[in-house]
PDB file of C-alpha atoms in Angstrom:
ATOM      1  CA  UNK A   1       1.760 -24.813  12.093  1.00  0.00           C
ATOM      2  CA  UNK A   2      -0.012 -21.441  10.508  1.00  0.00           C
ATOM      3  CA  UNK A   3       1.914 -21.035   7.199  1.00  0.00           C
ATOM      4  CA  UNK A   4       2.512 -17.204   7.057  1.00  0.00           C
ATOM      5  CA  UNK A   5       2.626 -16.278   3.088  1.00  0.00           C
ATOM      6  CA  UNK A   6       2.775 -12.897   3.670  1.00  0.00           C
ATOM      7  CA  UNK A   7       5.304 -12.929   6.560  1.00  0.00           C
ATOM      8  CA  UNK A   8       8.214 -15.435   4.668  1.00  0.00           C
ATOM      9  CA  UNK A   9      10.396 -12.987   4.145  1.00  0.00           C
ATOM     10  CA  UNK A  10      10.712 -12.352   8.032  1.00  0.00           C
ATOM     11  CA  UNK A  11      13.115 -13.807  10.562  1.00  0.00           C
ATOM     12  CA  UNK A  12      11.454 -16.710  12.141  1.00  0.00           C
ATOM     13  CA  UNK A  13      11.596 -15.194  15.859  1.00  0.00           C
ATOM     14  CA  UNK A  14       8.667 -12.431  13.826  1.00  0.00           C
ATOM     15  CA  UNK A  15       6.815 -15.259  12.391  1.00  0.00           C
ATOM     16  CA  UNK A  16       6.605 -17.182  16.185  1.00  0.00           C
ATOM     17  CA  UNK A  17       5.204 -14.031  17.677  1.00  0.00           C
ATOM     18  CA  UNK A  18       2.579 -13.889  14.977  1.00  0.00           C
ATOM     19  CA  UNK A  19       1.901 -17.389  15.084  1.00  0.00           C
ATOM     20  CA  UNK A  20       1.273 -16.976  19.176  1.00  0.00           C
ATOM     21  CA  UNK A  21      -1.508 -13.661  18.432  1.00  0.00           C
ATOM     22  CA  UNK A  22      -3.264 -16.091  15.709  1.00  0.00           C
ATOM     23  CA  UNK A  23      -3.261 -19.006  18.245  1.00  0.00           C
ATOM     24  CA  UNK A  24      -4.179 -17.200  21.157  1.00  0.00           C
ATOM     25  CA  UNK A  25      -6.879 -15.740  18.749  1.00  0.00           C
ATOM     26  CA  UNK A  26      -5.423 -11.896  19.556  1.00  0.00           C
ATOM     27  CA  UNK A  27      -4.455 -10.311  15.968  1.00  0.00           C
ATOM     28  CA  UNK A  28      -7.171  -9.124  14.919  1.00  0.00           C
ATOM     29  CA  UNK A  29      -7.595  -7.732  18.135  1.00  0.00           C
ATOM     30  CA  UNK A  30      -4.200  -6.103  18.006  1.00  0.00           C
ATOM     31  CA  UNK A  31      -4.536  -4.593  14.862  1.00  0.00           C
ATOM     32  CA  UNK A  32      -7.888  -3.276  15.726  1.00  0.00           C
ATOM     33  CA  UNK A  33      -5.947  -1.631  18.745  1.00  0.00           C
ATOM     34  CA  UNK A  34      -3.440  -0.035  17.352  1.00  0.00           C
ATOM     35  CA  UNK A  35      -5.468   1.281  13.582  1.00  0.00           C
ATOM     36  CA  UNK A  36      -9.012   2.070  15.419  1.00  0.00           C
ATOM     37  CA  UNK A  37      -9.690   4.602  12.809  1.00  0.00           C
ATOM     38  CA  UNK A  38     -10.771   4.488   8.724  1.00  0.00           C
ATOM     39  CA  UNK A  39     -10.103   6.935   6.440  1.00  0.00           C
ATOM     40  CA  UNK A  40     -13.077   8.821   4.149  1.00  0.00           C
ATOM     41  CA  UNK A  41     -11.517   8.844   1.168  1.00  0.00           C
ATOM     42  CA  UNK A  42     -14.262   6.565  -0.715  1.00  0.00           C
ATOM     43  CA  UNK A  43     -14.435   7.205  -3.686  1.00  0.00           C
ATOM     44  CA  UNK A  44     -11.997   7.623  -6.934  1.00  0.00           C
ATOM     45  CA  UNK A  45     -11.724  11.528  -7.269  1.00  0.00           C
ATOM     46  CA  UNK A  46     -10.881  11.812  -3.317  1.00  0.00           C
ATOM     47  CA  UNK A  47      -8.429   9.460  -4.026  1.00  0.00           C
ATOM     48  CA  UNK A  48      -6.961  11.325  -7.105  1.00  0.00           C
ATOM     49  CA  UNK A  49      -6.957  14.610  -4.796  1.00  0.00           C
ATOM     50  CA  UNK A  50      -5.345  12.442  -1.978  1.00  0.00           C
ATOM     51  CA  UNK A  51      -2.562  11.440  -4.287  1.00  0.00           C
ATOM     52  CA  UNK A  52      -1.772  14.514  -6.019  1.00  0.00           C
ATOM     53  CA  UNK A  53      -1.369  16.432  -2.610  1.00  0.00           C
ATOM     54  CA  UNK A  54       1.002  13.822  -1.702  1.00  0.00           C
ATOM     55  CA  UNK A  55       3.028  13.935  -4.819  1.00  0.00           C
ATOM     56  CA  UNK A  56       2.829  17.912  -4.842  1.00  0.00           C
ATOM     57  CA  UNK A  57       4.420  17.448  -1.090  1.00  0.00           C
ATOM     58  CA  UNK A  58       7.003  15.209  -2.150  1.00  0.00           C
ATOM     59  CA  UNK A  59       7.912  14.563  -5.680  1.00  0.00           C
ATOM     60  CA  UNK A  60       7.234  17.748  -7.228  1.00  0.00           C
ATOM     61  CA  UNK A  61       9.353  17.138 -10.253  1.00  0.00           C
ATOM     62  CA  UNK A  62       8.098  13.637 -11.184  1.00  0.00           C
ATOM     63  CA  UNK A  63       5.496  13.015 -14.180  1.00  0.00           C
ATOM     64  CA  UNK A  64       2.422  14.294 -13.310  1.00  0.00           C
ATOM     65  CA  UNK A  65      -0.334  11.494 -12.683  1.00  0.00           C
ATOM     66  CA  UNK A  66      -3.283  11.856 -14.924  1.00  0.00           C
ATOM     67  CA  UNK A  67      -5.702   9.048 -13.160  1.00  0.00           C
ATOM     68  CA  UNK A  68      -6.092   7.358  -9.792  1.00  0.00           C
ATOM     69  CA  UNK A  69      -8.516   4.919  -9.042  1.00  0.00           C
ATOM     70  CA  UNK A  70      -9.625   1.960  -7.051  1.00  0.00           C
ATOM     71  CA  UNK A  71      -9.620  -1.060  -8.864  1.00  0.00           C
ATOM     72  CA  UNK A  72     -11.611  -3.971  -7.933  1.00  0.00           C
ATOM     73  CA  UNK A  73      -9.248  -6.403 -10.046  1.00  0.00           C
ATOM     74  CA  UNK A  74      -6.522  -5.799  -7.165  1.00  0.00           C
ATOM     75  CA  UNK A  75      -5.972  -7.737  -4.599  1.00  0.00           C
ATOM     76  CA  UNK A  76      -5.149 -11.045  -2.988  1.00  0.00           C
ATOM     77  CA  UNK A  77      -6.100 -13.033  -5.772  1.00  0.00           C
ATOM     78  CA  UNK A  78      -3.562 -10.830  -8.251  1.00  0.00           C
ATOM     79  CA  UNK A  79      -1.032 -10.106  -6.107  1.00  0.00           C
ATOM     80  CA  UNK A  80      -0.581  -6.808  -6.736  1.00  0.00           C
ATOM     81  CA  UNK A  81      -2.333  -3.831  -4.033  1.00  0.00           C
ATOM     82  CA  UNK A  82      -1.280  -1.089  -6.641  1.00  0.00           C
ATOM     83  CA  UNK A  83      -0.208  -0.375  -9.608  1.00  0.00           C
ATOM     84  CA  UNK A  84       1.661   2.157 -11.657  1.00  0.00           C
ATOM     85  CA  UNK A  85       1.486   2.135 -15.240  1.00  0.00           C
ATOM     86  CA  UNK A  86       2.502   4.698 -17.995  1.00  0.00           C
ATOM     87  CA  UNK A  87      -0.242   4.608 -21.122  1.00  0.00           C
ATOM     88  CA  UNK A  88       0.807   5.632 -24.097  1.00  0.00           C
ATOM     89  CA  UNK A  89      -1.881   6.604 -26.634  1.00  0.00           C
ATOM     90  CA  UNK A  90      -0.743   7.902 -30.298  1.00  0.00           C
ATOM     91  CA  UNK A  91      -2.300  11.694 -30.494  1.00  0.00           C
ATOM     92  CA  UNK A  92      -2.209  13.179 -34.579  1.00  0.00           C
ATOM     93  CA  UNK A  93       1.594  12.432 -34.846  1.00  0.00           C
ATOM     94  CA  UNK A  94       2.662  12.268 -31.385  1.00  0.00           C
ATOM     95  CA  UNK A  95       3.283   9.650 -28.919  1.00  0.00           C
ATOM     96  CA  UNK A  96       1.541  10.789 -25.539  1.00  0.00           C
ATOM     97  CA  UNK A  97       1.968   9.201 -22.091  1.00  0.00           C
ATOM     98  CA  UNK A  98       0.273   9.297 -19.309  1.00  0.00           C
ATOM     99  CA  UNK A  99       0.602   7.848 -16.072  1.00  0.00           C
ATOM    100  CA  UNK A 100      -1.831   5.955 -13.819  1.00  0.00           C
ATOM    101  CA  UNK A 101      -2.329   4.927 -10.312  1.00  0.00           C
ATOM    102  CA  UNK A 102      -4.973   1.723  -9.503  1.00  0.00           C
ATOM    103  CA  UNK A 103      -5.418   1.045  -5.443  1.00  0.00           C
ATOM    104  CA  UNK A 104      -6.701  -2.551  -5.053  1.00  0.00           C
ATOM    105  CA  UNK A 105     -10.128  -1.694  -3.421  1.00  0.00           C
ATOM    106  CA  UNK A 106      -9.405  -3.598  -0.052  1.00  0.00           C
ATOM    107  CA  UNK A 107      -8.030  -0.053   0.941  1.00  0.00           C
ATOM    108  CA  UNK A 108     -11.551   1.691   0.363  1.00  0.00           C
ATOM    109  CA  UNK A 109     -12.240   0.864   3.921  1.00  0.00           C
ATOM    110  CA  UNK A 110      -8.834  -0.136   5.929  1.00  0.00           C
ATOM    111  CA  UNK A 111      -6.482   2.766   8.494  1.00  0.00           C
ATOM    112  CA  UNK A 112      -5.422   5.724   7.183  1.00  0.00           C
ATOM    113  CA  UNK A 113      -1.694   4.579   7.361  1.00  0.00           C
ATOM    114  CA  UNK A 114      -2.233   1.500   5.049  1.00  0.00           C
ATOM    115  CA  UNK A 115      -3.884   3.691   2.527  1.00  0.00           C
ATOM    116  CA  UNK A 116      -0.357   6.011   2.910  1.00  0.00           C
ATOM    117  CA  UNK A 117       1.813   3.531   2.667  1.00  0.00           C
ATOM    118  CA  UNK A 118       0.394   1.827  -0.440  1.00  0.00           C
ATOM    119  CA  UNK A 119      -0.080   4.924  -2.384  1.00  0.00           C
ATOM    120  CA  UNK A 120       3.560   6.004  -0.868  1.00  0.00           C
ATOM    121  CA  UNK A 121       4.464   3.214  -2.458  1.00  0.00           C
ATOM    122  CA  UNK A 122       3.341   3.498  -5.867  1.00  0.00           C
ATOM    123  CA  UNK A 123       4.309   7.078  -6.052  1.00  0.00           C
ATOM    124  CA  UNK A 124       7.877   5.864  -5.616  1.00  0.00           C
ATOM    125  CA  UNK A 125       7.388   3.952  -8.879  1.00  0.00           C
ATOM    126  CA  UNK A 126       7.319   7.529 -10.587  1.00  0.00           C
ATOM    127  CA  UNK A 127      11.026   7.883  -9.725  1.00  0.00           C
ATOM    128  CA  UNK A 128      12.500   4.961  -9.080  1.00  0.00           C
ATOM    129  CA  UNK A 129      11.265   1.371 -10.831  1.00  0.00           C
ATOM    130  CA  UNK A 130      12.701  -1.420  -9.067  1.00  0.00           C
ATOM    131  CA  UNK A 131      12.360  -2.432  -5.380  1.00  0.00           C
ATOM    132  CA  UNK A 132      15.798  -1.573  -4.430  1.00  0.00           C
ATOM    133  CA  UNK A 133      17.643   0.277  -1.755  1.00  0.00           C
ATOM    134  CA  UNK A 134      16.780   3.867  -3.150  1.00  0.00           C
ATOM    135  CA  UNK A 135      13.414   3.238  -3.631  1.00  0.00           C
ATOM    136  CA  UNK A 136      12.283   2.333   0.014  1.00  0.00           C
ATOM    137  CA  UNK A 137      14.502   5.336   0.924  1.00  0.00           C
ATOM    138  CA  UNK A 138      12.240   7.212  -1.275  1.00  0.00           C
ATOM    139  CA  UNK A 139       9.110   6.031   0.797  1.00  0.00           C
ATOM    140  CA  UNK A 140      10.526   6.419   3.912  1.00  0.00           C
ATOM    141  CA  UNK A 141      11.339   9.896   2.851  1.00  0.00           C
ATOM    142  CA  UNK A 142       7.887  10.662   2.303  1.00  0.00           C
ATOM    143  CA  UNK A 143       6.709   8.306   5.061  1.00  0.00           C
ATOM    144  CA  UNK A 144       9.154   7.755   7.850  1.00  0.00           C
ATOM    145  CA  UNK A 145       7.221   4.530   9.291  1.00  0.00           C
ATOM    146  CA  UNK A 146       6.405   3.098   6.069  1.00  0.00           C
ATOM    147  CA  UNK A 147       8.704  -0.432   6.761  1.00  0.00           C
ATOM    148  CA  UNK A 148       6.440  -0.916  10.189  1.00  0.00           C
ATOM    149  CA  UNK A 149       3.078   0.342   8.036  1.00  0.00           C
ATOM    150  CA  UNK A 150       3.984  -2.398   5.781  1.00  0.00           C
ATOM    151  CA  UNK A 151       4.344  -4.868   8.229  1.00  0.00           C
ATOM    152  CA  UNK A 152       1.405  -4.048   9.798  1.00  0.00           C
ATOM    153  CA  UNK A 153      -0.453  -4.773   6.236  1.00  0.00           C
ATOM    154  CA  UNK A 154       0.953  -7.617   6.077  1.00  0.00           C
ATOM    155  CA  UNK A 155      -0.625  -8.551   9.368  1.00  0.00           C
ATOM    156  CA  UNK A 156      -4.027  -7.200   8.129  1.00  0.00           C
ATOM    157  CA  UNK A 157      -4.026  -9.587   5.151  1.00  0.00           C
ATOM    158  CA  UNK A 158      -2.710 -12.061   7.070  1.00  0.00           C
ATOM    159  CA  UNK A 159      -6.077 -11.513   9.189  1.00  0.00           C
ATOM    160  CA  UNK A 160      -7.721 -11.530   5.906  1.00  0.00           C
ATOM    161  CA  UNK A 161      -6.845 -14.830   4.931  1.00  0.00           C
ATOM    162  CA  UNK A 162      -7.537 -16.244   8.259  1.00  0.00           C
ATOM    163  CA  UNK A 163     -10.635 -15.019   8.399  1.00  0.00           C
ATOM    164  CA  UNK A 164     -11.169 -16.835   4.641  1.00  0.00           C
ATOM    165  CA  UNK A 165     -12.034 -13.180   2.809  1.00  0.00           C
ATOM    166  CA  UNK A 166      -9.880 -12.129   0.082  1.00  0.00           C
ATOM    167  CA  UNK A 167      -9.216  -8.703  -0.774  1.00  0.00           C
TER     168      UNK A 167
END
């Protein structure tokens, strides 16, 4: 039986149709299906402009975010596929802050809608910090199918690990 790390969290009726794709070899497939296309935005200041017109669009009155990149040290292996840190830097006699976005690099080259929902997802960390009900409002305000982008992610890595690459 495929153990389906990703997938626990799902009712087991979920985690039997998954289990049936990877048996009868058709997730990848699936996947491929329904995300044919990848997104352009390569490299780290697309990304930054990427972000910042989605926080403009949606969380105008949140801190602004001073640097977004990809980061190479996300992934699989850390278990985290974003981050969102405040740095704080003493400036003469002033404590500064600024915030920053890292992307784990596996969503250089993924769908569109995976890069959205992860950086949906880490712009909700501006306003709200925990993983609770008022956050995933927050991303489904600002994406309405984040819950089945997610899932689909899950899928993707889920592929990932299958196919014995980590991200």
């Amino acid at each position: 039986m495929t153990t389906l790390k990703y997938l626990s969290a799902y009712p087991a009726h979920i985690q039997d149709q998954v289990r049936t794709l990877i048996e009868q070899d058709r997730l990848a497939e699936t996947l491929r299906v329904r995300y044919p296309e990848r997104h352009d935005v390569r490299s780290d200041s697309a990304l930054y402009d990427y972000v910042l017109e989605l926080k403009n669009r949606h969380l105008r009155t949140a801190p602004p975010v001073a640097k977004v990149a990809y980061d190479s040290g996300l992934g699989l292996v850390a278990k985290a596929l974003g981050t969102q840190t405040t740095i704080s830097r003493v400036q003469g006699s002033k404590l500064k802050s600024k915030r920053e976005i890292r992307v784990a690099t596996l969503f250089r080259d993924c769908a569109p809608e995976f890069l959205k929902m992860i950086v949906v997802h880490e712009l909700a960390h501006l306003k709200v910090r925990e993983h609770d009900k008022s956050f995933y409002a927050l991303c489904e305000h600002m994406e309405p199918r984040y819950h089945q982008y997610e899932f689909d992610l899950r899928l993707h890595l889920t592929c990932l690990d299958i196919a014995g690459k980590s991200a």
